[in-house]
mmCIF file of C-alpha atoms (C1' of nucleotides) in Angstrom:
data_model
loop_
_atom_site.group_PDB
_atom_site.id
_atom_site.type_symbol
_atom_site.label_atom_id
_atom_site.label_comp_id
_atom_site.label_asym_id
_atom_site.label_seq_id
_atom_site.Cartn_x
_atom_site.Cartn_y
_atom_site.Cartn_z
ATOM 1 C CA MET B 221 94.619 118.628 106.234
ATOM 2 C CA PHE B 222 91.614 116.352 106.526
ATOM 3 C CA GLU B 223 88.631 118.640 106.735
ATOM 4 C CA GLY B 224 85.150 118.209 108.049
ATOM 5 C CA GLU B 225 83.022 115.422 109.457
ATOM 6 C CA HIS B 226 81.595 112.776 107.181
ATOM 7 C CA GLN B 227 79.131 110.018 107.877
ATOM 8 C CA VAL B 228 79.246 106.716 106.042
ATOM 9 C CA ASN B 229 77.927 103.220 106.564
ATOM 10 C CA MET B 230 80.031 100.185 107.275
ATOM 11 C CA ASP B 231 78.737 97.164 105.349
ATOM 12 C CA GLU B 232 78.290 93.578 106.491
ATOM 13 C CA LYS B 233 81.867 92.764 105.653
ATOM 14 C CA GLY B 234 83.298 95.536 107.795
ATOM 15 C CA ARG B 235 84.242 97.787 104.912
ATOM 16 C CA ILE B 236 84.104 101.577 105.178
ATOM 17 C CA SER B 237 84.316 104.045 102.331
ATOM 18 C CA ILE B 238 86.874 106.722 102.975
ATOM 19 C CA PRO B 239 85.255 110.066 102.164
ATOM 20 C CA ALA B 240 86.325 111.276 98.757
ATOM 21 C CA ALA B 241 87.620 114.514 100.242
ATOM 22 C CA TYR B 242 90.051 112.562 102.412
ATOM 23 C CA ARG B 243 91.157 110.380 99.551
ATOM 24 C CA ASP B 244 91.963 113.495 97.570
ATOM 25 C CA VAL B 245 94.172 114.672 100.401
ATOM 26 C CA LEU B 246 95.942 111.325 100.515
ATOM 27 C CA ARG B 247 96.586 111.317 96.793
ATOM 28 C CA ASN B 248 97.544 114.959 96.429
ATOM 29 C CA LEU B 249 99.322 115.722 99.669
ATOM 30 C CA TYR B 250 100.825 112.331 100.385
ATOM 31 C CA THR B 251 101.205 110.885 96.882
ATOM 32 C CA HIS B 252 99.796 107.484 97.819
ATOM 33 C CA GLU B 253 96.808 106.134 99.665
ATOM 34 C CA THR B 254 98.588 103.829 102.071
ATOM 35 C CA ILE B 255 97.383 104.508 105.587
ATOM 36 C CA VAL B 256 97.935 103.223 109.091
ATOM 37 C CA ILE B 257 94.966 102.557 111.315
ATOM 38 C CA THR B 258 95.245 102.182 115.046
ATOM 39 C CA ARG B 259 93.459 102.650 118.338
ATOM 40 C CA ASP B 260 92.877 106.011 119.915
ATOM 41 C CA PHE B 261 92.269 106.643 123.629
ATOM 42 C CA ASP B 262 88.716 107.895 123.381
ATOM 43 C CA GLY B 263 87.261 104.669 122.068
ATOM 44 C CA CYS B 264 87.703 105.507 118.429
ATOM 45 C CA LEU B 265 90.244 104.803 115.703
ATOM 46 C CA ARG B 266 93.063 107.025 114.596
ATOM 47 C CA VAL B 267 94.238 106.998 110.997
ATOM 48 C CA TYR B 268 97.503 108.333 109.616
ATOM 49 C CA PRO B 269 98.866 108.605 106.125
ATOM 50 C CA GLN B 270 101.812 106.226 106.158
ATOM 51 C CA ASP B 271 104.419 108.994 106.111
ATOM 52 C CA GLU B 272 102.796 110.712 109.053
ATOM 53 C CA TRP B 273 102.754 107.453 110.919
ATOM 54 C CA TYR B 274 106.470 106.971 110.418
ATOM 55 C CA ARG B 275 107.048 110.474 111.691
ATOM 56 C CA HIS B 276 104.856 109.722 114.667
ATOM 57 C CA VAL B 277 106.648 106.515 115.572
ATOM 58 C CA GLN B 278 109.984 108.218 115.246
ATOM 59 C CA LYS B 279 108.828 110.907 117.637
ATOM 60 C CA PHE B 280 107.597 108.205 119.966
ATOM 61 C CA HIS B 281 111.034 106.652 120.041
ATOM 62 C CA THR B 282 112.668 109.896 121.114
ATOM 63 C CA GLN B 283 110.731 109.670 124.379
ATOM 64 C CA PRO B 284 112.322 107.964 127.401
ATOM 65 C CA GLN B 285 111.115 104.420 126.838
ATOM 66 C CA ASN B 286 110.661 103.120 130.337
ATOM 67 C CA SER B 287 107.891 105.254 131.786
ATOM 68 C CA PRO B 288 104.592 103.453 132.420
ATOM 69 C CA GLU B 289 102.727 105.866 130.142
ATOM 70 C CA ILE B 290 105.042 105.190 127.262
ATOM 71 C CA ARG B 291 104.734 101.439 127.713
ATOM 72 C CA ALA B 292 100.961 101.868 127.848
ATOM 73 C CA TYR B 293 101.062 103.940 124.693
ATOM 74 C CA GLU B 294 103.032 101.229 122.979
ATOM 75 C CA ARG B 295 100.500 98.566 123.925
ATOM 76 C CA VAL B 296 97.440 100.629 123.045
ATOM 77 C CA VAL B 297 98.528 102.566 119.988
ATOM 78 C CA ILE B 298 101.703 101.205 118.475
ATOM 79 C CA SER B 299 101.075 97.496 118.684
ATOM 80 C CA ALA B 300 97.568 97.693 117.246
ATOM 81 C CA ALA B 301 98.624 99.690 114.207
ATOM 82 C CA VAL B 302 97.866 98.147 110.845
ATOM 83 C CA THR B 303 99.050 99.346 107.455
ATOM 84 C CA THR B 304 96.499 99.076 104.690
ATOM 85 C CA GLN B 305 95.234 100.491 101.434
ATOM 86 C CA PRO B 306 91.770 101.330 100.158
ATOM 87 C CA ASP B 307 90.342 98.859 97.646
ATOM 88 C CA LYS B 308 89.370 99.850 94.140
ATOM 89 C CA GLN B 309 86.194 101.433 95.481
ATOM 90 C CA GLY B 310 88.071 103.471 98.047
ATOM 91 C CA ARG B 311 87.049 101.374 101.026
ATOM 92 C CA ILE B 312 89.117 100.000 103.863
ATOM 93 C CA LEU B 313 88.500 96.856 105.826
ATOM 94 C CA ILE B 314 88.560 97.278 109.584
ATOM 95 C CA ASN B 315 89.703 94.182 111.422
ATOM 96 C CA HIS B 316 87.894 92.711 114.377
ATOM 97 C CA THR B 317 90.152 94.085 117.050
ATOM 98 C CA LEU B 318 89.843 97.655 115.859
ATOM 99 C CA ARG B 319 86.152 97.370 115.092
ATOM 100 C CA LYS B 320 85.509 96.184 118.598
ATOM 101 C CA HIS B 321 87.680 98.817 120.213
ATOM 102 C CA ALA B 322 85.787 101.616 118.481
ATOM 103 C CA GLY B 323 82.397 99.934 118.838
ATOM 104 C CA LEU B 324 81.776 100.199 115.122
ATOM 105 C CA ILE B 325 78.571 98.568 113.955
ATOM 106 C CA LYS B 326 77.162 100.444 110.999
ATOM 107 C CA HIS B 327 76.922 104.213 111.268
ATOM 108 C CA VAL B 328 80.365 105.727 111.265
ATOM 109 C CA THR B 329 81.730 109.260 111.475
ATOM 110 C CA PHE B 330 85.008 110.406 110.002
ATOM 111 C CA ALA B 331 86.420 113.364 111.899
ATOM 112 C CA GLY B 332 89.161 115.444 110.336
ATOM 113 C CA GLY B 333 92.392 116.667 111.812
ATOM 114 C CA SER B 334 95.747 117.851 110.622
ATOM 115 C CA GLY B 335 97.917 115.038 109.376
ATOM 116 C CA ARG B 336 95.449 112.429 110.561
ATOM 117 C CA PHE B 337 91.788 111.740 111.139
ATOM 118 C CA GLN B 338 89.534 109.656 113.349
ATOM 119 C CA ILE B 339 86.844 107.080 112.814
ATOM 120 C CA TRP B 340 84.003 106.988 115.323
ATOM 121 C CA ASP B 341 80.835 105.128 115.934
ATOM 122 C CA VAL B 342 78.249 107.859 115.312
ATOM 123 C CA GLU B 343 76.407 107.419 118.560
ATOM 124 C CA ARG B 344 79.532 107.263 120.665
ATOM 125 C CA ARG B 345 80.740 110.427 119.004
ATOM 126 C CA ASP B 346 77.496 112.240 119.691
ATOM 127 C CA VAL B 347 77.680 111.401 123.371
ATOM 128 C CA LYS B 348 81.278 112.541 123.525
ATOM 129 C CA LEU B 349 80.424 115.805 121.813
ATOM 130 C CA MET B 350 77.655 116.479 124.269
ATOM 131 C CA GLU B 351 80.078 115.988 127.153
ATOM 132 C CA ASP B 352 82.620 118.199 125.445
ATOM 133 C CA VAL B 353 80.193 121.048 125.020
ATOM 134 C CA ILE B 354 79.265 120.950 128.680
ATOM 135 C CA ALA B 355 82.896 120.830 129.703
ATOM 136 C CA LEU B 356 83.657 123.827 127.519
ATOM 137 C CA GLN B 357 80.787 125.824 128.942
ATOM 138 C CA GLN B 358 82.251 125.394 132.392
ATOM 139 C CA ALA B 359 85.835 125.908 131.428
ATOM 140 C CA ARG B 360 87.324 129.363 131.244
ATOM 141 C CA LEU B 361 89.453 129.172 128.203
ATOM 142 C CA ASP B 362 91.085 132.448 127.458
ATOM 143 C CA PHE B 363 91.813 132.839 123.780
ATOM 144 C CA MET R 277 107.511 94.930 111.743
ATOM 145 C CA PHE R 278 104.763 92.689 113.118
ATOM 146 C CA GLU R 279 101.646 94.757 112.767
ATOM 147 C CA GLY R 280 98.357 94.764 114.573
ATOM 148 C CA GLU R 281 96.600 92.679 117.135
ATOM 149 C CA HIS R 282 95.087 89.360 116.155
ATOM 150 C CA GLN R 283 92.884 86.967 118.046
ATOM 151 C CA VAL R 284 93.044 83.234 117.520
ATOM 152 C CA ASN R 285 92.003 80.130 119.386
ATOM 153 C CA MET R 286 94.349 77.604 120.864
ATOM 154 C CA ASP R 287 93.085 74.060 120.287
ATOM 155 C CA GLU R 288 93.032 71.090 122.640
ATOM 156 C CA LYS R 289 96.554 70.172 121.725
ATOM 157 C CA GLY R 290 97.966 73.564 122.596
ATOM 158 C CA ARG R 291 98.490 74.671 119.024
ATOM 159 C CA ILE R 292 98.097 78.293 117.959
ATOM 160 C CA SER R 293 97.864 79.594 114.421
ATOM 161 C CA ILE R 294 100.315 82.381 113.796
ATOM 162 C CA PRO R 295 98.395 85.163 112.055
ATOM 163 C CA ALA R 296 99.050 85.120 108.324
ATOM 164 C CA ALA R 297 100.278 88.703 108.452
ATOM 165 C CA TYR R 298 103.035 87.701 110.859
ATOM 166 C CA ARG R 299 103.991 84.660 108.828
ATOM 167 C CA ASP R 300 104.403 86.896 105.810
ATOM 168 C CA VAL R 301 106.809 89.047 107.774
ATOM 169 C CA LEU R 302 108.785 86.004 108.860
ATOM 170 C CA ARG R 303 109.050 84.688 105.325
ATOM 171 C CA ASN R 304 109.737 87.970 103.608
ATOM 172 C CA LEU R 305 111.770 89.896 106.142
ATOM 173 C CA TYR R 306 113.543 87.030 107.845
ATOM 174 C CA THR R 307 113.658 84.451 105.041
ATOM 175 C CA HIS R 308 112.609 81.568 107.270
ATOM 176 C CA GLU R 309 109.918 80.883 109.815
ATOM 177 C CA THR R 310 112.067 79.654 112.666
ATOM 178 C CA ILE R 311 111.163 81.508 115.827
ATOM 179 C CA VAL R 312 112.114 81.584 119.480
ATOM 180 C CA ILE R 313 109.413 81.702 122.125
ATOM 181 C CA THR R 314 110.075 82.733 125.671
ATOM 182 C CA ARG R 315 108.577 84.329 128.752
ATOM 183 C CA ASP R 316 107.864 88.022 129.025
ATOM 184 C CA PHE R 317 107.496 90.038 132.231
ATOM 185 C CA ASP R 318 103.857 91.033 131.875
ATOM 186 C CA GLY R 319 102.536 87.497 132.113
ATOM 187 C CA CYS R 320 102.627 86.860 128.414
ATOM 188 C CA LEU R 321 104.978 85.286 125.905
ATOM 189 C CA ARG R 322 107.531 87.010 123.768
ATOM 190 C CA VAL R 323 108.378 85.688 120.330
ATOM 191 C CA TYR R 324 111.391 86.529 118.187
ATOM 192 C CA PRO R 325 112.400 85.575 114.706
ATOM 193 C CA GLN R 326 115.506 83.455 115.236
ATOM 194 C CA ASP R 327 117.863 86.127 113.914
ATOM 195 C CA GLU R 328 116.414 88.724 116.243
ATOM 196 C CA TRP R 329 116.769 86.346 119.138
ATOM 197 C CA TYR R 330 120.456 85.837 118.441
ATOM 198 C CA ARG R 331 120.893 89.570 118.326
ATOM 199 C CA HIS R 332 119.004 89.880 121.574
ATOM 200 C CA VAL R 333 121.085 87.296 123.391
ATOM 201 C CA GLN R 334 124.258 88.865 122.133
ATOM 202 C CA LYS R 335 123.153 92.217 123.510
ATOM 203 C CA PHE R 336 122.327 90.519 126.781
ATOM 204 C CA HIS R 337 125.878 89.234 127.041
ATOM 205 C CA THR R 338 127.351 92.691 126.659
ATOM 206 C CA GLN R 339 125.744 93.615 129.985
ATOM 207 C CA PRO R 340 127.686 93.232 133.245
ATOM 208 C CA GLN R 341 126.661 89.709 134.181
ATOM 209 C CA ASN R 342 126.587 89.823 137.947
ATOM 210 C CA SER R 343 123.774 92.189 138.832
ATOM 211 C CA PRO R 344 120.709 90.566 140.432
ATOM 212 C CA GLU R 345 118.480 91.922 137.664
ATOM 213 C CA ILE R 346 120.588 90.378 134.964
ATOM 214 C CA ARG R 347 120.603 87.035 136.726
ATOM 215 C CA ALA R 348 116.854 87.275 137.086
ATOM 216 C CA TYR R 349 116.506 88.141 133.438
ATOM 217 C CA GLU R 350 118.546 85.113 132.536
ATOM 218 C CA ARG R 351 116.317 82.870 134.603
ATOM 219 C CA VAL R 352 113.043 84.314 133.379
ATOM 220 C CA VAL R 353 113.701 85.074 129.736
ATOM 221 C CA ILE R 354 116.835 83.423 128.477
ATOM 222 C CA SER R 355 116.504 80.011 130.036
ATOM 223 C CA ALA R 356 112.890 79.485 129.042
ATOM 224 C CA ALA R 357 113.512 80.164 125.355
ATOM 225 C CA VAL R 358 112.423 77.492 122.928
ATOM 226 C CA THR R 359 113.241 77.389 119.232
ATOM 227 C CA THR R 360 110.502 76.090 116.991
ATOM 228 C CA GLN R 361 108.824 76.269 113.607
ATOM 229 C CA PRO R 362 105.215 76.499 112.493
ATOM 230 C CA ASP R 363 103.690 73.302 111.132
ATOM 231 C CA LYS R 364 102.308 73.042 107.628
ATOM 232 C CA GLN R 365 99.164 74.887 108.714
ATOM 233 C CA GLY R 366 101.170 77.722 110.201
ATOM 234 C CA ARG R 367 100.636 76.741 113.833
ATOM 235 C CA ILE R 368 103.060 76.525 116.702
ATOM 236 C CA LEU R 369 102.861 74.291 119.715
ATOM 237 C CA ILE R 370 103.223 75.989 123.075
ATOM 238 C CA ASN R 371 104.708 73.793 125.781
ATOM 239 C CA HIS R 372 103.301 73.472 129.255
ATOM 240 C CA THR R 373 105.727 75.769 130.990
ATOM 241 C CA LEU R 374 105.084 78.643 128.655
ATOM 242 C CA ARG R 375 101.370 78.020 128.437
ATOM 243 C CA LYS R 376 101.103 78.181 132.186
ATOM 244 C CA HIS R 377 103.250 81.265 132.491
ATOM 245 C CA ALA R 378 101.010 83.201 130.101
ATOM 246 C CA GLY R 379 97.793 81.682 131.415
ATOM 247 C CA LEU R 380 96.823 80.509 127.966
ATOM 248 C CA ILE R 381 93.649 78.464 127.836
ATOM 249 C CA LYS R 382 91.851 79.079 124.577
ATOM 250 C CA HIS R 383 91.367 82.668 123.494
ATOM 251 C CA VAL R 384 94.687 84.191 122.577
ATOM 252 C CA THR R 385 95.838 87.604 121.379
ATOM 253 C CA PHE R 386 98.881 88.248 119.243
ATOM 254 C CA ALA R 387 100.259 91.737 119.750
ATOM 255 C CA GLY R 388 102.681 93.223 117.261
ATOM 256 C CA GLY R 389 105.950 94.987 117.843
ATOM 257 C CA SER R 390 109.060 95.752 115.896
ATOM 258 C CA GLY R 391 111.289 92.728 115.515
ATOM 259 C CA ARG R 392 109.156 90.636 117.822
ATOM 260 C CA PHE R 393 105.622 90.060 119.003
ATOM 261 C CA GLN R 394 103.734 88.884 122.064
ATOM 262 C CA ILE R 395 101.197 86.195 122.814
ATOM 263 C CA TRP R 396 98.610 86.959 125.476
ATOM 264 C CA ASP R 397 95.612 85.369 127.047
ATOM 265 C CA VAL R 398 92.823 87.545 125.677
ATOM 266 C CA GLU R 399 91.277 88.346 129.000
ATOM 267 C CA ARG R 400 94.567 89.189 130.629
ATOM 268 C CA ARG R 401 95.387 91.471 127.741
ATOM 269 C CA ASP R 402 92.010 93.177 127.837
ATOM 270 C CA VAL R 403 92.411 93.976 131.505
ATOM 271 C CA LYS R 404 95.851 95.393 130.845
ATOM 272 C CA LEU R 405 94.567 97.466 127.944
ATOM 273 C CA MET R 406 91.712 98.863 129.965
ATOM 274 C CA GLU R 407 94.178 100.042 132.589
ATOM 275 C CA ASP R 408 96.419 101.445 129.902
ATOM 276 C CA VAL R 409 93.668 103.422 128.231
ATOM 277 C CA ILE R 410 92.627 104.989 131.504
ATOM 278 C CA ALA R 411 96.220 105.866 132.293
ATOM 279 C CA LEU R 412 96.666 107.398 128.866
ATOM 280 C CA GLN R 413 93.528 109.476 129.092
ATOM 281 C CA GLN R 414 94.854 111.059 132.241
ATOM 282 C CA ALA R 415 98.437 111.380 131.089
ATOM 283 C CA ARG R 416 99.624 114.370 129.136
ATOM 284 C CA LEU R 417 101.860 112.853 126.579
ATOM 285 C CA ASP R 418 103.346 115.466 124.369
ATOM 286 C CA PHE R 419 104.280 114.082 120.999
ATOM 287 C "C1'" DG P 286 110.344 46.392 127.810
ATOM 288 C "C1'" DG P 287 105.727 48.350 128.378
ATOM 289 C "C1'" DT P 288 102.583 52.223 128.929
ATOM 290 C "C1'" DG P 289 100.656 56.656 128.643
ATOM 291 C "C1'" DA P 290 101.343 61.273 127.334
ATOM 292 C "C1'" DA P 291 103.087 64.571 124.404
ATOM 293 C "C1'" DT P 292 104.513 65.751 119.795
ATOM 294 C "C1'" DC P 293 104.765 65.483 114.805
ATOM 295 C "C1'" DC P 294 102.858 64.979 110.208
ATOM 296 C "C1'" DC P 295 99.301 64.452 107.538
ATOM 297 C "C1'" DC P 296 94.284 65.474 105.499
ATOM 298 C "C1'" DA P 297 89.804 67.944 105.555
ATOM 299 C "C1'" DC P 298 86.686 71.723 105.929
ATOM 300 C "C1'" DA P 299 84.314 76.051 107.350
ATOM 301 C "C1'" DA P 300 84.914 80.872 107.795
ATOM 302 C "C1'" DT P 301 87.091 84.864 106.310
ATOM 303 C "C1'" DT P 302 89.247 87.806 103.076
ATOM 304 C "C1'" DA P 303 90.825 89.646 98.526
ATOM 305 C "C1'" DC P 304 89.506 90.788 94.184
ATOM 306 C "C1'" DC P 305 86.313 91.476 91.050
ATOM 307 C "C1'" DC P 306 81.894 93.669 88.792
ATOM 308 C "C1'" DA P 307 77.495 96.206 89.176
ATOM 309 C "C1'" DC P 308 74.481 99.941 90.264
ATOM 310 C "C1'" DA P 309 71.699 103.688 92.553
ATOM 311 C "C1'" DA P 310 72.130 108.405 94.168
ATOM 312 C "C1'" DC P 311 73.953 112.695 93.442
ATOM 313 C "C1'" DG P 312 75.844 116.848 91.416
ATOM 314 C "C1'" DA P 313 78.058 119.320 87.678
ATOM 315 C "C1'" DA P 314 78.131 120.421 83.009
ATOM 316 C "C1'" DA P 315 75.910 120.799 78.559
ATOM 317 C "C1'" DT V 273 66.109 118.005 81.148
ATOM 318 C "C1'" DT V 274 69.629 115.023 79.691
ATOM 319 C "C1'" DT V 275 74.217 113.367 79.972
ATOM 320 C "C1'" DC V 276 78.159 112.077 82.297
ATOM 321 C "C1'" DG V 277 81.389 111.266 85.903
ATOM 322 C "C1'" DT V 278 81.891 110.628 90.827
ATOM 323 C "C1'" DT V 279 80.729 108.483 95.176
ATOM 324 C "C1'" DG V 280 78.954 105.356 98.338
ATOM 325 C "C1'" DT V 281 77.002 100.693 98.642
ATOM 326 C "C1'" DG V 282 76.045 95.746 97.641
ATOM 327 C "C1'" DG V 283 77.223 91.287 96.277
ATOM 328 C "C1'" DG V 284 79.576 87.023 93.845
ATOM 329 C "C1'" DT V 285 83.554 84.013 93.493
ATOM 330 C "C1'" DA V 286 87.958 82.141 94.276
ATOM 331 C "C1'" DA V 287 91.822 81.858 97.250
ATOM 332 C "C1'" DT V 288 93.528 82.132 101.793
ATOM 333 C "C1'" DT V 289 93.341 81.366 106.634
ATOM 334 C "C1'" DG V 290 92.050 79.340 110.944
ATOM 335 C "C1'" DT V 291 90.456 75.128 113.107
ATOM 336 C "C1'" DG V 292 89.645 70.188 114.078
ATOM 337 C "C1'" DG V 293 91.068 65.683 114.151
ATOM 338 C "C1'" DG V 294 93.329 60.979 112.877
ATOM 339 C "C1'" DG V 295 97.207 58.261 113.234
ATOM 340 C "C1'" DA V 296 102.286 57.443 113.505
ATOM 341 C "C1'" DT V 297 106.255 58.482 116.252
ATOM 342 C "C1'" DT V 298 108.885 59.941 120.016
ATOM 343 C "C1'" DC V 299 109.705 60.552 124.820
ATOM 344 C "C1'" DA V 300 109.581 60.040 129.876
ATOM 345 C "C1'" DC V 301 108.737 57.197 133.482
ATOM 346 C "C1'" DC V 302 107.694 53.187 135.860
#
DNA sequence: GGTGAATCCCCACAATTACCCACAACGAAA
DNA sequence: TTTCGTTGTGGGTAATTGTGGGGATTCACC
């Protein structure tokens, strides 16, 4: 369970420190820090512990493989996925493709989730959140 | 497993550097760098390690050979296939037929997959991805 | 056979990346 | 407060990777 939102700065070389809290989860819950980074739909990055990624891909393959959505999912999410490990300082290097997709420049937000987390450009995230709040105010969720 | 998307530039002579990550896979997982390049449906190229290609062709031949789709597949994919090897710098030369089919000029994207990868014109790929992302945002994939 | 284009086989070099080490800021413990 | 470990950040260096180009060789075509 990756908890909370954390802001960090990407340096000139494109390296981002993974929040210590997340690294603890990786070490303790998943026994190693190998992760898989890929694109997400909302213009951010999605990060899985390697085991979770395998599970995810397996699930993906149980779907009927010839629908347009599934093919799109393969192009957007599956094919961009990169396996990597934090360096000795606990940072990961984000490659050009992913950096560009998520619009990462310097200020970055990690957003928790269960079994995975996201990496956002701070500003982009703020805009999205604003939209979300408005949408929720107008929605009539019943729980 | 060929991971991630990588952008490279094709030079005047039509040579493209295979991303180092992919070359590692070829060397380590397939023991040699011989590959087969052919056409793909989406206006890009499809590349197999030689072993995978053999497997693919074999599978093709188990199909009933007289349907129009199979004959089309043979014309588009099978007959265009070219076996080649990277040069000492890790580049491959793309012949005219294939280059034209994929609309390759200079900026090129490698897109990973399992057991094979694709080569796209960057712009063509970006357009496709944009469409895909929009489709995915509206879809309700459940996995 | 001659000619031009495409291809192959080298060498060279700039940009990027991997792998280090260092350190300021911060919080917890003494 | 002082000490100490953790965390996020910066930067140097060496190796790797991507790119450009020269020249020999092959090939297709007249």
